[in-house]
CSV table of N, CA and C and ligand atoms in Angstrom, one decimal:
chain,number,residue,atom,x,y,z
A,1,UNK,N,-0.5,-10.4,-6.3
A,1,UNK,CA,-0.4,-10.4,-4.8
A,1,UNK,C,-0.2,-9.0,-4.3
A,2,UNK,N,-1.3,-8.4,-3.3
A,2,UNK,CA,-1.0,-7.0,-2.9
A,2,UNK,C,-0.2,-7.0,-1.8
A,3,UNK,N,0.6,-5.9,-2.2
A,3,UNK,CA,1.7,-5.4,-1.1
A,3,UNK,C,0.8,-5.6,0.3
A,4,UNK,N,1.7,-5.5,1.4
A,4,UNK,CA,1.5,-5.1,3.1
A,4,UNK,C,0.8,-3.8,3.0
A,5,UNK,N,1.3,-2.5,2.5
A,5,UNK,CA,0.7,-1.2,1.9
A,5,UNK,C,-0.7,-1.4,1.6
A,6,UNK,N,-0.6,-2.0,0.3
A,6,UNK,CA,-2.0,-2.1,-0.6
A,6,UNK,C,-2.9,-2.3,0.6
A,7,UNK,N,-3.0,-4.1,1.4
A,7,UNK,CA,-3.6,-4.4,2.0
A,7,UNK,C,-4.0,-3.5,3.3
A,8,UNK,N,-3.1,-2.7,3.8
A,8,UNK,CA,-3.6,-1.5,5.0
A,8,UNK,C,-4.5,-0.7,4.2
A,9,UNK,N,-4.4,-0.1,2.9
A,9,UNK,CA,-5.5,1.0,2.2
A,9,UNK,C,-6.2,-0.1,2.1
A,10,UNK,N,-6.2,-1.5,1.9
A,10,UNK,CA,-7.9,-1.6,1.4
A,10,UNK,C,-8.6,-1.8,2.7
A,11,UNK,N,-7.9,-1.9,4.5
A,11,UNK,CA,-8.2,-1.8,5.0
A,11,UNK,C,-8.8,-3.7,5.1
A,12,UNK,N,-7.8,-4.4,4.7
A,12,UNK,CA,-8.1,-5.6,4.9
A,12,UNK,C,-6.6,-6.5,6.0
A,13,UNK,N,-5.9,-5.2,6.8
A,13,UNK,CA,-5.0,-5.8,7.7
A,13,UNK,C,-5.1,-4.8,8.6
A,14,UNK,N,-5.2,-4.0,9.7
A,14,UNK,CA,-5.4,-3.2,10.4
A,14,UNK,C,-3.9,-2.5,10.2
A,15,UNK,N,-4.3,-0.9,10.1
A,15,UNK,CA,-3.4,0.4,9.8
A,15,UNK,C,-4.4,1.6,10.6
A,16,UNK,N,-3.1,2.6,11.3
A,16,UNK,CA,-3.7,3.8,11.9
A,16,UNK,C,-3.7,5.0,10.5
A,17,UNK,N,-4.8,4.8,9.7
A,17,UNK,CA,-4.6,6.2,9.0
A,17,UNK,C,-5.3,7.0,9.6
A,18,UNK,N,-4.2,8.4,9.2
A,18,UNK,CA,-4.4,9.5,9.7
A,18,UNK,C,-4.7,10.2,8.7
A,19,UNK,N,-4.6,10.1,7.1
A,19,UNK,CA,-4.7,10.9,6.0
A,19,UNK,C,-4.9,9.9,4.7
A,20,UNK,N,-6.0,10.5,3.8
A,20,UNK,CA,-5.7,10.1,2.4
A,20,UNK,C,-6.5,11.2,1.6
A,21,UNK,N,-6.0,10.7,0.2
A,21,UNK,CA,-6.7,11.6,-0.8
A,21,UNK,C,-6.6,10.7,-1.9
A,22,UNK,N,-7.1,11.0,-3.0
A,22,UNK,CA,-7.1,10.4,-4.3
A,22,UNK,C,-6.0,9.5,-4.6
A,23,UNK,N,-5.1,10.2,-4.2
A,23,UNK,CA,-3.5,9.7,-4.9
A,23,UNK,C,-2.8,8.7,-3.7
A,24,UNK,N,-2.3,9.0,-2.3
A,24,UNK,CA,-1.9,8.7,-1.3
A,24,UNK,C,-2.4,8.6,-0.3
A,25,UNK,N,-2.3,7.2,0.8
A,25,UNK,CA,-2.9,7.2,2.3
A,25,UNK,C,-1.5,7.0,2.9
A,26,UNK,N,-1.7,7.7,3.6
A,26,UNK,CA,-0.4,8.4,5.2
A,26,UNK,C,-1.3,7.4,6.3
A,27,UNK,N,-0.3,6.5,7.3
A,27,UNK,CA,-1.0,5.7,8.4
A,27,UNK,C,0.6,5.6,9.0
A,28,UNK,N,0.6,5.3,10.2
A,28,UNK,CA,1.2,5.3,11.5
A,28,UNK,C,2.1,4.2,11.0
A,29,UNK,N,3.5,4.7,11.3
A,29,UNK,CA,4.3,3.3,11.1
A,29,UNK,C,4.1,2.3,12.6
A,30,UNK,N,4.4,0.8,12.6
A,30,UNK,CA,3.9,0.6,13.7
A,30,UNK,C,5.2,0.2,14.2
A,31,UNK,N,6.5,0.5,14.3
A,31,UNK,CA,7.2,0.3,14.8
A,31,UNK,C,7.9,2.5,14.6
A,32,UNK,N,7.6,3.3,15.4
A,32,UNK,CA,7.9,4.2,15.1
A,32,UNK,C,9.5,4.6,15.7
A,33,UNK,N,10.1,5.7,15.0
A,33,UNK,CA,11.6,5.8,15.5
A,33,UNK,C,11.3,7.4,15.5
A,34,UNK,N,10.1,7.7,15.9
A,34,UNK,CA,10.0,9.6,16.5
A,34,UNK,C,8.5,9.4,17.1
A,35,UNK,N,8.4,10.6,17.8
A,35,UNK,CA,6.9,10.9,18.5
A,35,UNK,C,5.8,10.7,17.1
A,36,UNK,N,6.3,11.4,16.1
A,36,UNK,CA,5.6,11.1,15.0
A,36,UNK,C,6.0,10.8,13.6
A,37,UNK,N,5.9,9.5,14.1
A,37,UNK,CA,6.2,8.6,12.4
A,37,UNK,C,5.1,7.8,11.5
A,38,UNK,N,4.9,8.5,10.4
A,38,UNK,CA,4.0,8.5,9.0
A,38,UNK,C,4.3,7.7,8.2
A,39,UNK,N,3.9,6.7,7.8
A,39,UNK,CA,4.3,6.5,6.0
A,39,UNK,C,3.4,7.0,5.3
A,40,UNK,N,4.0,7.6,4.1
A,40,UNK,CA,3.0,8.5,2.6
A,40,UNK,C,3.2,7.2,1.8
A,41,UNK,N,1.9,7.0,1.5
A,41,UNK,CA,2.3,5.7,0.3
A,41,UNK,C,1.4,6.4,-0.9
A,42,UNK,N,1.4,5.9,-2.3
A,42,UNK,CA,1.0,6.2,-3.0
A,42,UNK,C,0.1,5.2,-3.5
A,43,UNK,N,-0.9,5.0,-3.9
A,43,UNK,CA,-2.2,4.1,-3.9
A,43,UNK,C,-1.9,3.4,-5.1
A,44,UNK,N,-1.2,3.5,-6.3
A,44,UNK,CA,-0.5,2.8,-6.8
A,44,UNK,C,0.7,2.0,-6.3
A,45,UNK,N,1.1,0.4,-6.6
A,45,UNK,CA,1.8,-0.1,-6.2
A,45,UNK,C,2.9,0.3,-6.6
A,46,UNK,N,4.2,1.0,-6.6
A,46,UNK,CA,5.6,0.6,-7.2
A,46,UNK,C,6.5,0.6,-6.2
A,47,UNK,N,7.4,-0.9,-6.6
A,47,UNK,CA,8.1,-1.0,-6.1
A,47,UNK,C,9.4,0.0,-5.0
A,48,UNK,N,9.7,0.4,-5.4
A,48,UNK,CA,10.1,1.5,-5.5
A,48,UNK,C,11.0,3.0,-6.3
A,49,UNK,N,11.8,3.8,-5.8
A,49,UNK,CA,12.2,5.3,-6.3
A,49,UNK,C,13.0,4.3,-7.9
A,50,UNK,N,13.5,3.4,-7.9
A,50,UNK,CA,14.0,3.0,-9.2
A,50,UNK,C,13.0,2.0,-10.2
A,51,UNK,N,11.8,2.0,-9.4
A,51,UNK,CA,11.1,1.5,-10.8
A,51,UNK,C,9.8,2.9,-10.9
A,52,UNK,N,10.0,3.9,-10.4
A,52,UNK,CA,8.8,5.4,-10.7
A,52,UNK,C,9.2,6.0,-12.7
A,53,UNK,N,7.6,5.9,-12.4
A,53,UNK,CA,6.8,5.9,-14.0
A,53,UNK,C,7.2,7.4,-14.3
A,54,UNK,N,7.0,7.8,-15.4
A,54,UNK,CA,7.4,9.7,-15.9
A,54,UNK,C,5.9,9.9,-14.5
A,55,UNK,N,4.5,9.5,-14.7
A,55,UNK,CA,3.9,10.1,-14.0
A,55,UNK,C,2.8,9.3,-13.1
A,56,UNK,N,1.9,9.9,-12.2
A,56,UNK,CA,1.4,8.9,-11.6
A,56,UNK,C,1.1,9.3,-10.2
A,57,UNK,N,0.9,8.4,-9.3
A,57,UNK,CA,0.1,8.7,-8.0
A,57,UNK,C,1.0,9.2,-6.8
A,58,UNK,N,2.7,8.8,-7.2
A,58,UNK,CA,3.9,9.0,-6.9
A,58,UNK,C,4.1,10.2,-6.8
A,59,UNK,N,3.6,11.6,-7.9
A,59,UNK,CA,3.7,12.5,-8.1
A,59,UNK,C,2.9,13.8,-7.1
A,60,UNK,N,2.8,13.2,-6.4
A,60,UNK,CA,1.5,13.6,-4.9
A,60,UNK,C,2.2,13.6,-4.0
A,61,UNK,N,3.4,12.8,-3.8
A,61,UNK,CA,3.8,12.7,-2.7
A,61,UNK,C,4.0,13.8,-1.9
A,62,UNK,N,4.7,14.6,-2.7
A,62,UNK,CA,5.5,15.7,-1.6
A,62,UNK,C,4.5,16.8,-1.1
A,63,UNK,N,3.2,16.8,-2.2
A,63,UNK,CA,2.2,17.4,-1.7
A,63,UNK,C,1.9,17.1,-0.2
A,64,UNK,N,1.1,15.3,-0.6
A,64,UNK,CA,0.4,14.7,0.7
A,64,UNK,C,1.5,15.0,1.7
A,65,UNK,N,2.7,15.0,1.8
A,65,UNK,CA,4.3,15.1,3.2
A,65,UNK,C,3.4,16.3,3.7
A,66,UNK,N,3.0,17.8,3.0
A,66,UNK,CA,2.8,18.7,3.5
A,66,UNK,C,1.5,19.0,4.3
A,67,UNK,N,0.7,17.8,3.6
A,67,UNK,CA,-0.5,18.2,3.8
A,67,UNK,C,-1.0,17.3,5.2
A,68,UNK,N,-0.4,16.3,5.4
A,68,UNK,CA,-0.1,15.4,6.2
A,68,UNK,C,0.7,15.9,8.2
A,69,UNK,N,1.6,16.5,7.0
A,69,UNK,CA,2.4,17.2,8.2
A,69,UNK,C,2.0,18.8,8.9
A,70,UNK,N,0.9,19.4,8.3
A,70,UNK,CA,-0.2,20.1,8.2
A,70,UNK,C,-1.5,19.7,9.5
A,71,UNK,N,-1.8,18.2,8.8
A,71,UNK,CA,-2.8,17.6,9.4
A,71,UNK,C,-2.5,17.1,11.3
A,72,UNK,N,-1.4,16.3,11.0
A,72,UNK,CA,-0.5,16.5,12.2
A,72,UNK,C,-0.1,17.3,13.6
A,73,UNK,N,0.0,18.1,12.8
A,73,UNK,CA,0.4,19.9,13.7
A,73,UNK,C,1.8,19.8,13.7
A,74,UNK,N,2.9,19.4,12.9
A,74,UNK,CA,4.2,19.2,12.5
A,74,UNK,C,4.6,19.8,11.8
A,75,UNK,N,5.6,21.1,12.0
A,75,UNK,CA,6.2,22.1,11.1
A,75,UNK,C,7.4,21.6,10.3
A,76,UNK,N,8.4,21.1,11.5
A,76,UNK,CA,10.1,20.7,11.5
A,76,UNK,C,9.6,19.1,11.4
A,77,UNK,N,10.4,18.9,10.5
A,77,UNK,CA,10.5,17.3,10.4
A,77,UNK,C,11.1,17.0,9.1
A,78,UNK,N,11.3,15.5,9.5
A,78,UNK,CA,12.2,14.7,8.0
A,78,UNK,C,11.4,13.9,7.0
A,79,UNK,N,11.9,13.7,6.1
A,79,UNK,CA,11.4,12.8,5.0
A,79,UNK,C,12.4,11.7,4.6
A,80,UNK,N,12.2,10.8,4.8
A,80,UNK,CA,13.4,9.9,4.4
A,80,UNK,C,12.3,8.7,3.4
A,81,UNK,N,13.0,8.1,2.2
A,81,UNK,CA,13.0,7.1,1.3
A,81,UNK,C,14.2,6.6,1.0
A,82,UNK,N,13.4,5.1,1.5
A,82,UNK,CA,15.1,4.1,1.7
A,82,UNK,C,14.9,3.8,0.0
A,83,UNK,N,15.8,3.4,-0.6
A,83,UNK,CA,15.7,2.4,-2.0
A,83,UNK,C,16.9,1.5,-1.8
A,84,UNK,N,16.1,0.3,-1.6
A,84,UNK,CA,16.8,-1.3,-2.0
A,84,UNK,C,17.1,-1.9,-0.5
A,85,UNK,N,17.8,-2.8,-0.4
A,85,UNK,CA,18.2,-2.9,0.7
A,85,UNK,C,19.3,-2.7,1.3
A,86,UNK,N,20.1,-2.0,1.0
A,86,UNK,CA,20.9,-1.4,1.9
A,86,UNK,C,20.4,-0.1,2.3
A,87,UNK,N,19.8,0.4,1.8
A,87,UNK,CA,19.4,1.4,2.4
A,87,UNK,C,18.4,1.3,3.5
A,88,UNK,N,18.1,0.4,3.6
A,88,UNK,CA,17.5,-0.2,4.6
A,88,UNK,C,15.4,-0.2,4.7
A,89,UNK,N,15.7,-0.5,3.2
A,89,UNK,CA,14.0,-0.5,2.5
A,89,UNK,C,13.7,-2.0,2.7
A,90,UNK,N,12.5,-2.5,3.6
A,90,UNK,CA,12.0,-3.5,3.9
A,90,UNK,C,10.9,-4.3,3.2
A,91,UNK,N,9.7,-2.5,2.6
A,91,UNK,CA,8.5,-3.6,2.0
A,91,UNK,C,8.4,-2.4,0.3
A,92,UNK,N,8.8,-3.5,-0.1
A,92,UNK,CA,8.6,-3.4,-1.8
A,92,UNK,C,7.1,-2.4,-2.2
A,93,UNK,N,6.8,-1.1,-1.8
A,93,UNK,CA,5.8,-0.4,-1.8
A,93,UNK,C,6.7,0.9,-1.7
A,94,UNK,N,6.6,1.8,-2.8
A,94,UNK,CA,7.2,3.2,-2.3
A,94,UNK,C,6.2,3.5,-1.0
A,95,UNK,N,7.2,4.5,-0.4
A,95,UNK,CA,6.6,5.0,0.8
A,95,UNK,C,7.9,6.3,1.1
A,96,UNK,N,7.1,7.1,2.1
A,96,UNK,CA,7.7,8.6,1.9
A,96,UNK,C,7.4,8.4,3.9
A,97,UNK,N,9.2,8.3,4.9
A,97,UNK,CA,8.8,8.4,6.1
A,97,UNK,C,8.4,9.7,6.3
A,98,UNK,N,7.8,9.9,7.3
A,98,UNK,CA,7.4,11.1,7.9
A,98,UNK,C,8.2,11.3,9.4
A,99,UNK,N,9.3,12.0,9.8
A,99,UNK,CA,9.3,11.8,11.2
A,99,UNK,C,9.8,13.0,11.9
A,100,UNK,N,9.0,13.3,12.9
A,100,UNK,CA,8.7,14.8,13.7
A,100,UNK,C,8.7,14.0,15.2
A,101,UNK,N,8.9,15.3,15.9
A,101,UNK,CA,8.6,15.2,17.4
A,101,UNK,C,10.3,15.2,18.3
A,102,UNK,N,11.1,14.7,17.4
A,102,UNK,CA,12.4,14.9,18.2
A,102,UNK,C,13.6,15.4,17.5
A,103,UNK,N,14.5,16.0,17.9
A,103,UNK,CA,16.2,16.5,17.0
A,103,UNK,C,16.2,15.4,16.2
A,104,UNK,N,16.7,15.9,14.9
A,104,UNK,CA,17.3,14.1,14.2
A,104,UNK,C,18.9,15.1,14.0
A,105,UNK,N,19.8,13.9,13.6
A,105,UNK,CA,21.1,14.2,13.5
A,105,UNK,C,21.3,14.3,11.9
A,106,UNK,N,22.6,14.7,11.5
A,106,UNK,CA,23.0,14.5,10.3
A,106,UNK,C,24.1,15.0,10.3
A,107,UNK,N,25.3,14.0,9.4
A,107,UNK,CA,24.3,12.7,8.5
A,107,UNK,C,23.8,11.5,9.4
A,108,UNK,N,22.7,11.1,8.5
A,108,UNK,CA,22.3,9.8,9.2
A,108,UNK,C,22.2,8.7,9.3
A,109,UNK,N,23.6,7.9,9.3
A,109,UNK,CA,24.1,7.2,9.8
A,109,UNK,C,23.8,5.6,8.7
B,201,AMP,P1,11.2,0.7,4.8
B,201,AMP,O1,12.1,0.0,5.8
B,201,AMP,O2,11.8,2.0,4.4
B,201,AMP,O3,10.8,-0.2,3.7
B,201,AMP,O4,10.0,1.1,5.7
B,201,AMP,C1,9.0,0.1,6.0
B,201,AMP,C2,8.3,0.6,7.2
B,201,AMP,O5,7.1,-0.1,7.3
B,201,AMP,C3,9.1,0.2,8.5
B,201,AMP,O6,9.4,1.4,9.2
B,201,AMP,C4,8.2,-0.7,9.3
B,201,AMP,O7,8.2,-0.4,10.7
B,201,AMP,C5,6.8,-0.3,8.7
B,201,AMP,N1,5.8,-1.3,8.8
B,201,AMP,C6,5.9,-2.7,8.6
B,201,AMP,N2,4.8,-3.3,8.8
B,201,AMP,C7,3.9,-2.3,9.1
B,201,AMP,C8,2.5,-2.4,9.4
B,201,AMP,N3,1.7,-3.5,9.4
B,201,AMP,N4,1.9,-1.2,9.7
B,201,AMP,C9,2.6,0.0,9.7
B,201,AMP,N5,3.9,0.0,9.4
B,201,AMP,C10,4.5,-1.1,9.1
């Protein structure tokens, strides 16, 4: 069964992407908490930061954040990855937030 994720890259549930490459597609979260909020997913499914392989599509990430936030016109901004549920991770797909456009505080709460 393909993740919510999977299904936006195959482009069989509607997603605003803004970026992909080989490894990772970046699309609009749709409930955003900044002027600009991203998710970086990696085109590989893993659950998430405690089930990541030695290597893999995972290993792009921090590239695609820059290249994304590049693409954007976004210098200053955050990166957050929730793991599990208390941290407040919802869909069983790694994903890398993207969020620019306003002050964030810290710590964050
Ligand atoms: P997390 O809570 O870290 O697992 O992040 C999951 C994110 O996915 C949340 O910020 C949601 O708003 C976002 N989200 C859920 N469904 C969709 C969707 N269909 N398209 C875009 N973003 C979504």
């Amino acid at each position: 069964m393909a993740t919510l994720f999977t299904k936006i890259i195959r482009g069989e549930i509607p997603g605003d992407i803004v970026w992909q490459d080989e490894h990772c597609v970046a699309f609009r979260d749709i409930t955003p908490q900044a002027p600009v909020h991203v998710l970086i997913v990696p085109r590989t499914e893993i659950p998430g930061v405690a089930d990541v392989p030695e290597t893999g599509d995972h290993q792009h990430l921090f590239r695609a954040a820059r290249l994304v936030a590049e693409a954007l016109g976004v210098s200053e901004y955050r990166l957050v990855v929730n793991q599990g549920e208390a941290a407040g991770q919802t869909v069983p797909h790694l994903h890398v937030h993207l969020l620019a456009g306003r002050d964030f505080t810290w710590p964050p709460g």
